[in-house]
Coordinates of N, CA and C and ligand atoms in Angstrom, one line a residue:
M29 N 0.8 -1.2 0.1 CA -0.3 -0.3 -0.1 C 0.8 1.5 0.2
K30 N 0.0 2.2 -0.4 CA 0.6 3.7 -0.5 C 1.3 4.7 0.3
V31 N 2.0 4.9 1.2 CA 2.2 5.8 1.6 C 1.4 7.6 1.4
P32 N 0.8 7.6 2.5 CA -0.1 9.1 1.8 C 1.2 9.8 1.1
K33 N 1.3 10.7 0.6 CA 1.9 12.5 0.6 C 2.1 12.9 1.9
K34 N 3.3 13.3 3.3 CA 3.1 14.4 4.2 C 2.8 16.0 3.6
K35 N 1.6 16.7 3.9 CA 3.0 17.9 3.8 C 4.8 18.3 3.8
P36 N 5.2 18.8 3.3 CA 6.8 19.2 3.9 C 6.5 20.3 5.0
K37 N 6.7 20.9 5.8 CA 6.9 21.7 6.6 C 7.5 23.1 5.4
K38 N 8.8 22.5 4.9 CA 9.8 23.4 4.3 C 9.6 23.3 2.7
L39 N 9.3 24.0 1.0 CA 9.6 23.8 0.1 C 11.8 24.5 -0.3
I40 N 12.0 24.6 0.1 CA 13.6 25.0 0.6 C 14.4 25.1 1.7
D41 N 15.2 24.6 1.6 CA 16.2 24.2 2.8 C 16.8 26.1 2.4
E42 N 17.4 25.9 3.8 CA 18.5 27.4 4.1 C 19.7 27.5 3.4
K43 N 20.2 26.4 2.5 CA 21.0 25.7 1.8 C 20.1 26.5 0.2
D44 N 18.9 26.7 -0.3 CA 18.8 27.1 -1.2 C 18.1 26.0 -1.8
V45 N 18.7 24.9 -1.1 CA 18.7 23.2 -2.1 C 16.5 23.5 -2.1
R46 N 15.8 22.9 -3.1 CA 14.7 22.3 -3.3 C 14.4 20.4 -2.7
L47 N 13.4 20.7 -2.5 CA 12.9 18.8 -1.8 C 13.1 17.6 -2.8
D48 N 13.9 18.1 -4.1 CA 14.2 16.3 -4.6 C 15.5 17.5 -5.1
G49 N 16.4 17.9 -4.6 CA 17.8 18.3 -4.6 C 18.0 19.2 -5.6
R50 N 17.2 20.6 -5.9 CA 17.4 21.0 -7.3 C 17.6 22.0 -6.5
G51 N 19.1 23.5 -7.8 CA 18.5 24.4 -7.2 C 17.6 25.8 -7.4
L52 N 17.4 26.7 -7.0 CA 16.1 27.5 -7.5 C 16.0 27.8 -9.2
N53 N 17.1 27.4 -9.7 CA 16.8 28.1 -11.5 C 16.6 26.5 -11.5
E54 N 16.8 25.8 -11.4 CA 17.6 24.5 -12.5 C 16.0 23.5 -12.1
L55 N 15.9 23.3 -14.2 CA 14.8 22.3 -14.5 C 15.0 20.9 -13.8
R56 N 14.1 19.5 -14.0 CA 14.0 19.0 -13.6 C 15.3 18.0 -14.8
P57 N 15.1 16.8 -14.2 CA 16.4 15.9 -15.3 C 14.7 15.6 -16.8
I58 N 15.8 15.9 -18.2 CA 14.3 16.4 -19.2 C 15.0 14.7 -20.0
K59 N 15.1 13.7 -20.5 CA 14.9 12.2 -21.5 C 13.9 12.9 -22.6
I60 N 14.3 12.8 -24.0 CA 12.9 12.7 -25.0 C 13.4 11.3 -25.1
E61 N 12.8 11.2 -26.1 CA 12.4 9.8 -27.4 C 11.8 10.3 -28.0
I62 N 11.8 10.9 -29.9 CA 11.2 10.4 -31.0 C 11.2 9.0 -32.1
G63 N 9.6 9.4 -31.9 CA 9.5 7.8 -33.1 C 9.3 6.8 -31.9
V64 N 8.4 6.7 -31.1 CA 8.1 5.8 -30.1 C 7.1 4.6 -30.4
L65 N 5.9 5.2 -31.7 CA 5.3 5.1 -31.9 C 5.4 4.5 -33.5
D66 N 5.3 2.7 -33.3 CA 4.9 2.7 -35.2 C 4.1 3.5 -36.6
N67 N 2.7 2.6 -35.2 CA 1.5 3.1 -36.0 C 0.7 4.8 -36.3
A68 N 1.5 5.4 -35.9 CA 1.3 6.8 -35.4 C 1.9 7.8 -36.5
D69 N 1.5 8.4 -37.0 CA 2.9 9.1 -37.9 C 3.7 9.8 -37.7
G70 N 3.2 10.4 -36.1 CA 4.5 10.7 -35.8 C 4.4 10.6 -34.5
S71 N 5.2 11.0 -33.4 CA 4.6 10.5 -32.0 C 7.0 10.7 -31.1
A72 N 6.6 11.0 -29.7 CA 7.5 11.5 -29.2 C 7.1 11.1 -27.6
Y73 N 7.9 11.0 -26.8 CA 7.8 10.4 -25.2 C 8.9 11.3 -24.2
I74 N 8.6 12.0 -23.5 CA 9.5 12.5 -22.5 C 9.5 12.8 -20.4
E75 N 10.3 11.8 -20.6 CA 10.7 11.5 -19.1 C 10.9 13.2 -18.5
Q76 N 9.7 14.3 -17.6 CA 11.0 15.5 -16.8 C 10.8 15.4 -15.6
G77 N 11.7 15.1 -15.0 CA 11.1 14.5 -13.3 C 11.0 13.5 -13.0
K78 N 9.9 13.0 -12.4 CA 8.7 12.1 -12.7 C 7.1 11.8 -13.5
N79 N 7.0 13.4 -14.5 CA 6.8 12.6 -15.3 C 6.1 12.0 -16.5
K80 N 5.8 11.1 -17.3 CA 5.8 10.5 -17.9 C 4.6 10.7 -19.5
I81 N 5.4 11.3 -20.4 CA 4.8 11.7 -22.1 C 4.9 10.8 -22.6
L82 N 3.6 10.5 -23.6 CA 4.1 9.9 -24.8 C 2.7 11.1 -25.6
A83 N 3.6 11.5 -27.1 CA 2.3 11.8 -28.2 C 2.5 11.2 -29.6
G84 N 1.5 11.2 -29.5 CA 1.8 10.5 -31.3 C 1.0 11.8 -31.5
V85 N 0.6 11.6 -32.9 CA 0.6 12.0 -34.6 C 0.2 11.7 -35.5
Y86 N -1.4 11.9 -35.5 CA -1.8 11.2 -37.3 C -2.3 12.8 -37.6
G87 N -2.1 12.4 -38.8 CA -2.3 13.0 -40.4 C -1.1 13.7 -41.0
P88 N -1.9 15.0 -42.0 CA -2.4 15.5 -41.7 C -3.8 14.5 -42.6
K89 N -5.1 13.7 -42.0 CA -5.8 13.2 -42.9 C -7.4 14.2 -43.3
E90 N -8.3 14.0 -44.2 CA -9.5 13.9 -44.7 C -9.8 13.9 -43.4
A91 N -10.8 15.4 -43.8 CA -11.5 16.4 -41.5 C -12.9 14.5 -42.6
H92 N -12.6 14.5 -41.1 CA -14.3 13.7 -40.7 C -14.9 13.6 -39.2
P93 N -15.6 14.1 -39.8 CA -17.1 14.1 -40.5 C -16.3 15.4 -40.8
K94 N -17.0 15.0 -42.1 CA -16.6 16.7 -43.4 C -17.1 17.8 -43.3
H95 N -18.2 18.5 -42.3 CA -18.5 19.6 -42.0 C -16.9 20.0 -41.4
L96 N -16.8 19.4 -40.7 CA -16.0 19.8 -39.3 C -14.3 20.4 -40.6
S97 N -14.6 20.2 -41.8 CA -13.1 20.6 -42.5 C -13.4 22.2 -42.4
I98 N -12.3 22.0 -42.7 CA -12.0 24.0 -43.6 C -11.8 24.2 -44.2
P99 N -12.9 24.3 -45.0 CA -11.8 24.9 -46.9 C -9.9 25.5 -47.3
D100 N -9.5 26.8 -45.8 CA -8.5 27.3 -46.7 C -7.7 26.4 -45.2
R101 N -6.9 25.4 -44.8 CA -6.6 25.1 -43.6 C -6.8 23.9 -43.1
A102 N -5.8 23.4 -42.6 CA -6.4 21.9 -41.1 C -6.9 22.4 -40.7
R103 N -7.3 21.3 -39.8 CA -7.9 21.3 -37.8 C -7.5 20.8 -36.9
L104 N -6.5 21.4 -36.2 CA -5.7 20.9 -35.7 C -6.0 20.7 -34.3
R105 N -6.7 19.0 -33.5 CA -7.7 18.9 -32.7 C -6.3 18.0 -31.3
C106 N -7.3 18.2 -30.7 CA -5.9 17.9 -29.1 C -6.7 17.1 -28.4
R107 N -5.7 16.4 -27.7 CA -6.4 15.9 -26.4 C -5.5 15.2 -25.6
Y108 N -6.2 16.1 -24.8 CA -4.8 15.8 -23.3 C -5.7 14.5 -22.3
H109 N -5.0 13.7 -21.9 CA -5.6 12.4 -21.5 C -5.0 12.0 -20.6
M110 N -5.0 11.8 -18.6 CA -4.1 10.9 -17.6 C -4.8 9.6 -17.8
A111 N -2.9 9.1 -17.5 CA -3.7 7.9 -17.4 C -5.4 7.7 -16.2
P112 N -5.5 6.8 -15.6 CA -6.3 6.7 -14.5 C -4.9 6.4 -13.4
F113 N -3.5 5.4 -14.2 CA -2.9 6.1 -13.0 C -1.5 6.1 -12.8
S114 N -2.3 7.4 -13.9 CA -1.2 8.7 -13.9 C -1.0 9.6 -12.0
V115 N -1.9 8.9 -11.1 CA -2.2 9.9 -10.4 C -1.7 9.1 -9.1
D116 N -1.9 10.0 -8.0 CA -1.7 9.0 -6.6 C -3.9 7.9 -6.2
E117 N -4.3 8.3 -6.2 CA -5.5 8.5 -6.7 C -6.0 7.9 -8.2
R118 N -6.3 6.1 -7.9 CA -6.9 6.2 -9.6 C -7.9 7.9 -9.7
K119 N -7.4 8.2 -11.6 CA -8.4 9.4 -11.4 C -9.4 8.4 -12.7
S120 N -10.3 9.1 -12.7 CA -11.3 8.5 -13.5 C -11.6 8.6 -14.9
P121 N -11.2 7.8 -15.8 CA -10.5 6.9 -17.3 C -12.5 9.5 -18.3
V122 N -13.3 9.1 -17.4 CA -13.9 9.9 -18.7 C -12.8 11.6 -18.7
P123 N -13.1 11.8 -19.4 CA -13.1 13.1 -19.4 C -13.4 14.7 -18.2
S124 N -11.7 15.4 -18.0 CA -11.8 16.1 -17.1 C -12.3 17.2 -17.3
R125 N -13.0 18.0 -16.4 CA -13.0 19.6 -17.5 C -11.5 20.4 -17.2
R126 N -10.8 20.4 -16.3 CA -9.3 19.8 -16.9 C -9.2 19.4 -17.8
E127 N -9.4 18.6 -18.4 CA -8.4 17.9 -19.2 C -9.0 18.5 -20.6
R128 N -9.7 19.1 -20.5 CA -10.2 19.7 -21.9 C -10.0 20.7 -21.1
E129 N -9.8 21.6 -20.7 CA -10.0 22.4 -20.8 C -8.1 23.2 -21.3
L130 N -6.9 21.7 -20.4 CA -5.7 21.9 -21.6 C -5.6 21.3 -22.7
S131 N -6.2 20.6 -22.8 CA -6.7 20.1 -24.5 C -6.3 21.2 -25.6
K132 N -7.3 22.6 -25.1 CA -7.7 23.4 -26.0 C -6.5 24.6 -26.3
V133 N -5.6 24.8 -24.6 CA -4.8 25.6 -23.7 C -3.4 24.5 -25.6
I134 N -3.0 23.6 -25.4 CA -2.6 22.8 -25.4 C -2.0 23.3 -27.8
R135 N -3.3 23.0 -27.7 CA -3.7 23.3 -29.3 C -3.5 24.7 -29.5
Q136 N -4.1 25.7 -28.6 CA -3.9 27.2 -29.3 C -1.9 27.3 -28.7
A137 N -1.6 27.0 -27.8 CA 0.2 27.0 -27.8 C 0.6 26.2 -29.1
L138 N 0.4 25.4 -29.6 CA 0.6 24.4 -31.2 C 1.0 25.4 -32.2
E139 N -0.4 25.6 -32.4 CA -1.6 26.1 -33.8 C -0.7 26.9 -34.3
P140 N 0.3 28.3 -33.5 CA 0.9 28.7 -34.5 C 2.3 28.6 -34.9
A141 N 2.4 27.4 -34.7 CA 3.7 27.0 -35.7 C 3.6 25.9 -36.1
V142 N 2.2 25.6 -36.8 CA 2.0 24.6 -37.7 C 1.2 25.6 -39.8
F143 N 1.7 24.9 -39.9 CA 1.2 25.4 -41.0 C 0.5 25.4 -41.8
V144 N -0.5 25.5 -41.7 CA -2.1 25.2 -41.4 C -3.2 25.0 -42.7
E145 N -2.3 26.2 -43.2 CA -2.9 26.2 -44.5 C -2.3 25.8 -45.8
Y146 N -1.6 24.7 -45.0 CA -1.3 24.0 -46.5 C -1.6 23.0 -46.4
Y147 N -2.7 22.6 -46.0 CA -3.2 21.2 -46.1 C -5.0 21.4 -45.7
P148 N -5.4 22.3 -46.6 CA -7.8 22.6 -46.3 C -7.7 21.6 -46.1
R149 N -8.7 21.1 -46.0 CA -10.2 20.4 -45.6 C -9.6 19.3 -44.4
T150 N -7.8 19.5 -44.4 CA -8.1 17.8 -43.5 C -7.5 18.1 -41.9
S151 N -7.2 17.0 -40.8 CA -7.8 17.2 -39.5 C -5.9 17.4 -39.4
I152 N -5.4 17.4 -38.6 CA -4.1 16.7 -37.5 C -4.7 16.9 -36.1
D153 N -4.2 15.0 -36.0 CA -5.4 15.5 -34.4 C -3.6 14.8 -33.5
I154 N -3.5 15.1 -32.1 CA -2.2 15.1 -31.9 C -3.2 14.7 -30.3
F155 N -2.1 13.4 -29.7 CA -3.4 12.2 -28.8 C -2.1 13.2 -27.6
I156 N -2.4 13.5 -26.9 CA -1.1 13.7 -25.5 C -2.1 12.3 -24.0
E157 N -0.6 11.3 -24.0 CA -1.2 9.9 -22.9 C -0.4 10.7 -21.7
I158 N -1.2 11.4 -20.9 CA 0.1 11.5 -19.3 C 0.3 10.0 -18.5
L159 N 1.1 9.3 -18.6 CA 1.6 8.0 -18.1 C 1.8 7.9 -15.8
Q160 N 2.0 9.7 -16.4 CA 2.5 9.6 -14.4 C 3.0 11.4 -14.8
A161 N 2.1 12.0 -13.7 CA 2.1 13.4 -13.1 C 2.8 13.1 -12.2
D162 N 3.5 14.5 -12.0 CA 3.8 15.2 -11.1 C 4.3 16.4 -11.2
G163 N 3.8 17.6 -11.8 CA 3.0 18.6 -12.3 C 4.0 19.5 -13.7
G164 N 3.2 20.9 -14.1 CA 4.4 20.5 -15.4 C 3.4 19.8 -16.1
T165 N 2.6 19.3 -16.1 CA 2.5 18.1 -17.4 C 2.1 19.2 -19.2
R166 N 1.2 19.9 -18.7 CA 0.8 20.5 -20.2 C 2.4 21.1 -20.6
C167 N 2.6 21.7 -19.8 CA 4.6 23.1 -20.1 C 5.5 21.2 -20.6
A168 N 5.4 20.3 -20.2 CA 5.6 18.6 -20.6 C 5.2 18.2 -22.2
A169 N 3.6 18.5 -22.1 CA 2.9 18.1 -22.6 C 3.2 18.6 -24.2
I170 N 3.3 20.2 -24.1 CA 3.3 20.9 -25.2 C 5.2 19.9 -25.5
T171 N 5.8 21.1 -25.1 CA 7.3 20.1 -25.9 C 7.0 18.6 -26.4
V172 N 6.7 18.3 -25.6 CA 7.1 16.7 -26.4 C 6.0 16.1 -27.8
A173 N 4.6 17.5 -28.1 CA 3.7 17.4 -28.9 C 4.4 18.0 -30.6
S174 N 4.6 18.6 -29.9 CA 6.0 19.4 -30.7 C 6.3 18.9 -32.2
L175 N 7.5 18.1 -31.0 CA 8.2 17.1 -31.6 C 8.1 15.9 -32.0
A176 N 6.3 15.1 -31.9 CA 4.8 14.6 -32.7 C 5.5 15.1 -33.4
L177 N 5.6 16.1 -34.0 CA 4.5 16.8 -34.6 C 5.9 17.1 -35.9
A178 N 5.9 17.2 -35.2 CA 7.9 17.5 -36.6 C 8.1 15.8 -36.8
D179 N 7.9 14.8 -36.1 CA 8.4 13.5 -36.7 C 7.5 12.7 -37.3
A180 N 5.8 13.8 -37.5 CA 5.1 13.0 -38.7 C 5.6 14.1 -39.7
G181 N 6.1 14.8 -39.7 CA 6.9 15.5 -40.6 C 6.2 16.5 -41.6
I182 N 5.2 17.3 -40.5 CA 4.4 18.4 -40.6 C 4.7 19.6 -40.3
P183 N 5.0 20.8 -41.4 CA 5.5 21.3 -42.0 C 5.2 22.6 -40.3
M184 N 6.4 23.3 -39.5 CA 6.3 23.7 -38.9 C 7.6 25.2 -39.0
R185 N 7.0 26.6 -38.7 CA 7.4 27.4 -38.8 C 8.5 27.4 -37.2
S186 N 8.1 26.9 -36.2 CA 9.6 26.4 -34.8 C 9.0 25.4 -34.5
L187 N 10.0 25.1 -33.9 CA 9.1 23.6 -32.6 C 8.1 25.0 -31.5
V188 N 7.5 24.1 -30.6 CA 7.8 24.9 -29.5 C 7.8 23.8 -28.3
A189 N 8.2 25.0 -27.4 CA 9.4 24.9 -26.3 C 8.5 25.4 -25.1
A190 N 8.5 24.6 -23.9 CA 7.3 25.0 -22.8 C 8.1 24.2 -20.9
C191 N 8.1 25.7 -20.2 CA 8.0 25.1 -18.9 C 7.5 26.5 -18.0
A192 N 7.3 26.2 -16.9 CA 6.7 27.0 -15.6 C 8.0 27.6 -14.6
A193 N 7.5 28.8 -14.5 CA 8.6 29.0 -13.1 C 7.2 30.3 -12.8
G194 N 7.6 29.7 -10.9 CA 6.4 30.2 -9.6 C 6.8 30.7 -8.8
K195 N 6.6 30.2 -7.5 CA 6.7 31.1 -6.5 C 6.2 30.1 -5.3
I196 N 7.8 29.1 -4.2 CA 7.9 29.0 -3.4 C 7.9 29.4 -2.3
D197 N 7.6 28.7 -1.2 CA 8.6 29.6 0.1 C 8.8 31.4 -0.1
G198 N 8.2 31.8 -0.7 CA 8.2 33.3 -1.6 C 9.3 33.8 -1.9
R199 N 9.6 32.6 -2.6 CA 10.8 32.3 -3.4 C 10.5 32.1 -4.8
L200 N 11.5 33.3 -6.6 CA 11.1 31.8 -7.2 C 11.5 31.6 -7.4
V201 N 11.1 30.3 -8.9 CA 12.0 28.7 -8.8 C 11.1 28.3 -9.8
L202 N 12.8 27.3 -10.4 CA 11.9 26.8 -12.1 C 11.1 25.8 -12.2
D203 N 10.3 26.0 -13.4 CA 10.0 23.8 -13.4 C 8.8 23.5 -12.0
L204 N 8.4 24.0 -12.0 CA 7.9 23.3 -10.1 C 7.8 21.7 -10.2
M205 N 7.7 21.1 -9.2 CA 7.3 19.7 -9.3 C 5.7 19.6 -8.7
D206 N 5.0 17.8 -8.3 CA 3.6 18.3 -8.3 C 3.6 19.0 -6.5
T207 N 4.7 18.7 -5.3 CA 4.5 18.9 -4.0 C 4.2 21.4 -4.1
E208 N 5.4 21.3 -5.0 CA 5.8 22.6 -5.2 C 3.9 23.6 -6.0
D209 N 4.4 23.2 -6.1 CA 2.8 23.3 -7.6 C 1.6 23.5 -6.6
K210 N 1.2 22.5 -5.2 CA 0.6 21.9 -4.4 C 0.1 23.0 -3.7
E211 N 1.4 22.8 -2.6 CA 2.3 24.1 -1.7 C 2.5 25.0 -1.8
G212 N 2.8 25.6 -3.1 CA 3.7 27.1 -3.5 C 2.4 28.2 -3.8
E213 N 3.7 29.3 -3.8 CA 1.9 30.0 -3.9 C 2.2 30.5 -5.3
A214 N 2.7 29.8 -6.3 CA 2.3 30.4 -7.7 C 2.9 29.9 -8.5
D215 N 2.2 30.0 -9.8 CA 2.6 28.7 -10.9 C 2.4 29.5 -12.1
V216 N 3.2 30.2 -13.5 CA 3.2 30.5 -13.8 C 3.6 29.5 -15.5
P217 N 3.0 28.7 -16.0 CA 3.6 27.9 -17.4 C 3.6 28.5 -19.0
L218 N 4.7 28.7 -19.4 CA 5.1 29.4 -21.0 C 5.0 28.6 -21.2
A219 N 4.5 28.8 -22.9 CA 5.4 28.4 -24.4 C 6.0 28.9 -25.0
W220 N 6.9 29.2 -25.6 CA 7.7 29.7 -26.4 C 7.8 29.3 -27.6
M221 N 8.1 30.3 -28.5 CA 8.8 29.7 -30.3 C 9.5 30.5 -30.2
P222 N 10.7 29.6 -30.5 CA 11.7 30.3 -30.7 C 11.7 31.3 -31.8
N223 N 11.8 30.3 -33.0 CA 11.5 31.3 -34.4 C 11.2 32.9 -34.4
S224 N 10.0 32.7 -34.2 CA 9.5 33.8 -33.9 C 9.3 34.8 -32.3
N225 N 10.3 34.0 -31.4 CA 10.0 34.7 -29.9 C 8.6 35.3 -29.6
A226 N 7.5 34.3 -30.5 CA 6.6 34.5 -29.1 C 6.3 33.4 -28.4
I227 N 5.3 34.1 -27.4 CA 4.9 34.0 -26.2 C 3.6 33.0 -27.0
T228 N 3.3 31.5 -26.7 CA 1.8 31.1 -27.6 C 1.2 30.5 -26.1
L229 N 1.6 30.2 -24.9 CA 0.5 29.8 -23.9 C 1.3 31.1 -23.0
L230 N 0.7 31.5 -21.6 CA 1.3 31.8 -20.7 C -0.2 32.2 -19.5
Q231 N 0.2 31.6 -18.7 CA -1.4 31.1 -17.6 C -0.4 31.9 -16.0
M232 N -1.8 31.8 -15.3 CA -1.0 32.3 -14.2 C -2.2 31.6 -12.8
D233 N -1.6 31.2 -12.3 CA -2.2 29.9 -11.5 C -1.6 31.2 -9.6
G234 N -2.5 31.3 -7.9 CA -1.8 31.6 -7.9 C -1.8 33.6 -7.0
S235 N -1.2 34.2 -6.6 CA -0.8 35.5 -6.6 C 0.9 36.0 -6.9
L236 N 1.3 37.2 -7.5 CA 2.4 37.0 -8.1 C 2.4 39.0 -7.6
T237 N 3.6 39.9 -7.3 CA 3.5 41.2 -7.7 C 4.1 41.0 -9.2
I238 N 3.9 42.6 -9.6 CA 3.5 43.1 -11.1 C 5.4 42.3 -11.6
E239 N 6.3 42.6 -11.1 CA 7.9 42.0 -10.6 C 8.0 40.6 -10.4
E240 N 7.4 40.6 -9.5 CA 7.6 39.1 -9.7 C 7.1 38.3 -10.5
F241 N 5.8 38.6 -11.4 CA 5.3 38.3 -12.1 C 6.7 38.1 -13.3
E242 N 7.0 39.2 -14.3 CA 8.1 40.6 -15.1 C 9.4 38.9 -14.9
Q243 N 10.1 39.2 -13.9 CA 10.8 38.2 -12.7 C 10.6 36.6 -13.5
A244 N 9.4 35.7 -13.5 CA 8.7 34.3 -13.2 C 8.5 34.4 -14.8
V245 N 7.9 35.2 -15.6 CA 8.6 34.9 -17.4 C 9.8 35.0 -17.4
N246 N 10.7 35.9 -17.0 CA 11.8 35.9 -18.0 C 12.4 34.3 -17.1
M247 N 12.5 34.5 -16.7 CA 13.1 32.9 -15.5 C 12.6 31.4 -17.0
A248 N 11.0 31.4 -16.9 CA 10.3 30.3 -17.2 C 10.7 30.8 -19.2
M249 N 11.6 31.2 -19.7 CA 11.7 31.9 -21.4 C 13.0 31.1 -21.1
E250 N 13.5 31.2 -19.8 CA 15.7 30.9 -19.6 C 14.9 29.1 -19.7
G251 N 14.0 28.4 -18.6 CA 13.8 27.5 -19.1 C 13.4 26.8 -20.0
C252 N 12.7 27.7 -21.4 CA 12.3 27.0 -22.8 C 13.7 26.8 -23.5
K253 N 14.3 28.5 -23.3 CA 15.4 28.3 -24.0 C 16.2 26.7 -23.7
K254 N 16.4 26.9 -22.9 CA 17.3 25.1 -22.2 C 17.0 24.2 -22.9
I255 N 15.4 24.3 -23.2 CA 14.6 22.3 -23.8 C 14.2 22.6 -25.0
H256 N 14.1 24.2 -25.4 CA 14.5 23.7 -28.0 C 15.3 23.3 -27.2
E257 N 17.4 23.5 -26.9 CA 18.0 23.1 -26.8 C 18.1 21.8 -27.0
L258 N 17.4 20.7 -26.4 CA 17.0 19.8 -26.0 C 16.3 19.6 -27.5
Q259 N 15.2 20.3 -27.9 CA 14.5 18.9 -28.8 C 15.3 19.5 -29.7
K260 N 16.1 20.1 -30.0 CA 16.8 20.3 -31.5 C 18.0 19.2 -31.7
E261 N 18.1 18.6 -30.2 CA 19.1 17.6 -30.0 C 18.7 16.2 -30.9
T262 N 17.7 15.7 -30.4 CA 17.0 15.6 -29.9 C 16.5 14.9 -31.3
L263 N 16.0 15.3 -32.4 CA 16.0 16.4 -33.9 C 17.1 16.0 -34.3
K264 N 17.7 16.1 -34.7 CA 18.6 15.6 -35.0 C 19.6 14.7 -35.2
A265 N 19.7 14.3 -34.1 CA 19.8 12.6 -33.5 C 20.1 11.3 -34.3
K266 N 18.3 12.2 -34.4 CA 17.3 10.7 -35.5 C 17.6 10.9 -36.6
Y267 N 17.7 12.4 -37.4 CA 18.1 12.2 -38.5 C 19.7 11.8 -38.9
V268 N 20.6 11.9 -37.9 CA 21.7 10.5 -38.0 C 21.7 9.9 -38.2
A269 N 21.3 9.1 -37.1 CA 20.5 7.8 -36.9 C 20.1 7.5 -38.4
V270 N 18.9 8.3 -39.4 CA 18.4 7.4 -39.9 C 19.7 7.8 -41.3
K271 N 20.2 8.5 -41.5 CA 22.2 9.1 -42.5 C 21.9 7.7 -43.0
E272 N 22.8 7.6 -41.2 CA 23.2 6.6 -41.3 C 23.4 5.5 -42.1
E273 N 21.9 4.8 -41.0 CA 21.4 3.7 -42.1 C 20.6 3.4 -43.3
V274 N 20.9 4.9 -44.1 CA 20.4 4.4 -45.3 C 21.8 4.4 -46.0
E275 N 22.9 4.9 -45.7 CA 24.5 5.3 -46.2 C 24.6 3.7 -46.7
E276 N 24.2 3.1 -45.7 CA 24.9 0.9 -44.9 C 24.6 0.7 -46.3
Ligands
LIG28 P1 -0.2 20.7 -14.8 O1 0.4 19.4 -14.8 O2 -0.1 21.5 -16.2 O3 1.1 22.0 -14.0 P2 -2.3 21.4 -13.1 O4 -1.9 22.1 -12.6 O5 -3.7 21.5 -12.9 O6 -1.6 20.9 -13.9 O7 -2.2 19.8 -12.0 C1 0.1 20.2 -11.2 C2 -0.6 18.7 -11.6 O8 -2.0 18.1 -10.3 C3 0.1 17.7 -12.1 O9 0.9 17.9 -12.6 C4 -0.9 16.4 -11.1 O10 0.7 15.6 -11.0 C5 -1.2 16.3 -9.5 N1 -3.5 16.5 -11.1 C6 -3.6 17.1 -11.7 N2 -4.4 16.5 -11.2 C7 -4.9 15.6 -11.0 C8 -5.8 14.2 -10.6 N3 -7.0 14.7 -11.5 N4 -6.2 13.2 -9.2 C9 -4.6 13.6 -8.6 N5 -3.5 14.5 -9.1 C10 -3.7 15.2 -10.2

């Protein structure tokens, strides 16, 4: 049987070390793989700390039902879904309000990056499965879904990298895990499109002063830059491997 999580007294110790050993401005360890599903047109998997998230992309394909097709562009659809075993208490497999909201904001964060105008009357479907959740899943989902879109060969203006910053024990920190999210004072998830330097998702939960909000945005942007480097490395590594295979 699982022991319920105890509420920690302090989230940051006197040496500025967080509960999982990170510094204030440190991302959780990230591992990304692409092309992990044979039957999807594109796919990717991310582990960010204890988060484990899989993204599969299907399309572009003829929109169905037809009346949902858009004459001058593809319809991007996104489903963010948490597996029943992804959190401490069993989560009902029925889509919750939160999952519907996240599906929408993730789609909106990714859509500016996709050349949807290249594929009129089609649909591009993104399925995100949260296998294990530990805070910051919307950001990790955007990061991994943008790689699954690229893996599907869908033309994009840019990858999209996402990361949150927030406030815990009165201090600003990067990339909050679940306990920090729940026990902390604020969380600011942000998604960033490097090529046009555009922010495609910006939300805030909790309260911050205007100065703190600006600092949190800058901190999250720096996190996104690091994540974008990892995304590029992952894509390049895959294409180097494919090139070597072809040459052999
Ligand atoms: P995000 O995952 O983007 O930070 P939230 O702030 O809504 O989104 O959720 C924070 C965390 O709360 C999630 O990552 C997950 O660990 C936990 N959580 C979300 N929904 C549930 C749920 N139904 N049951 C238990 N924990 C949940």
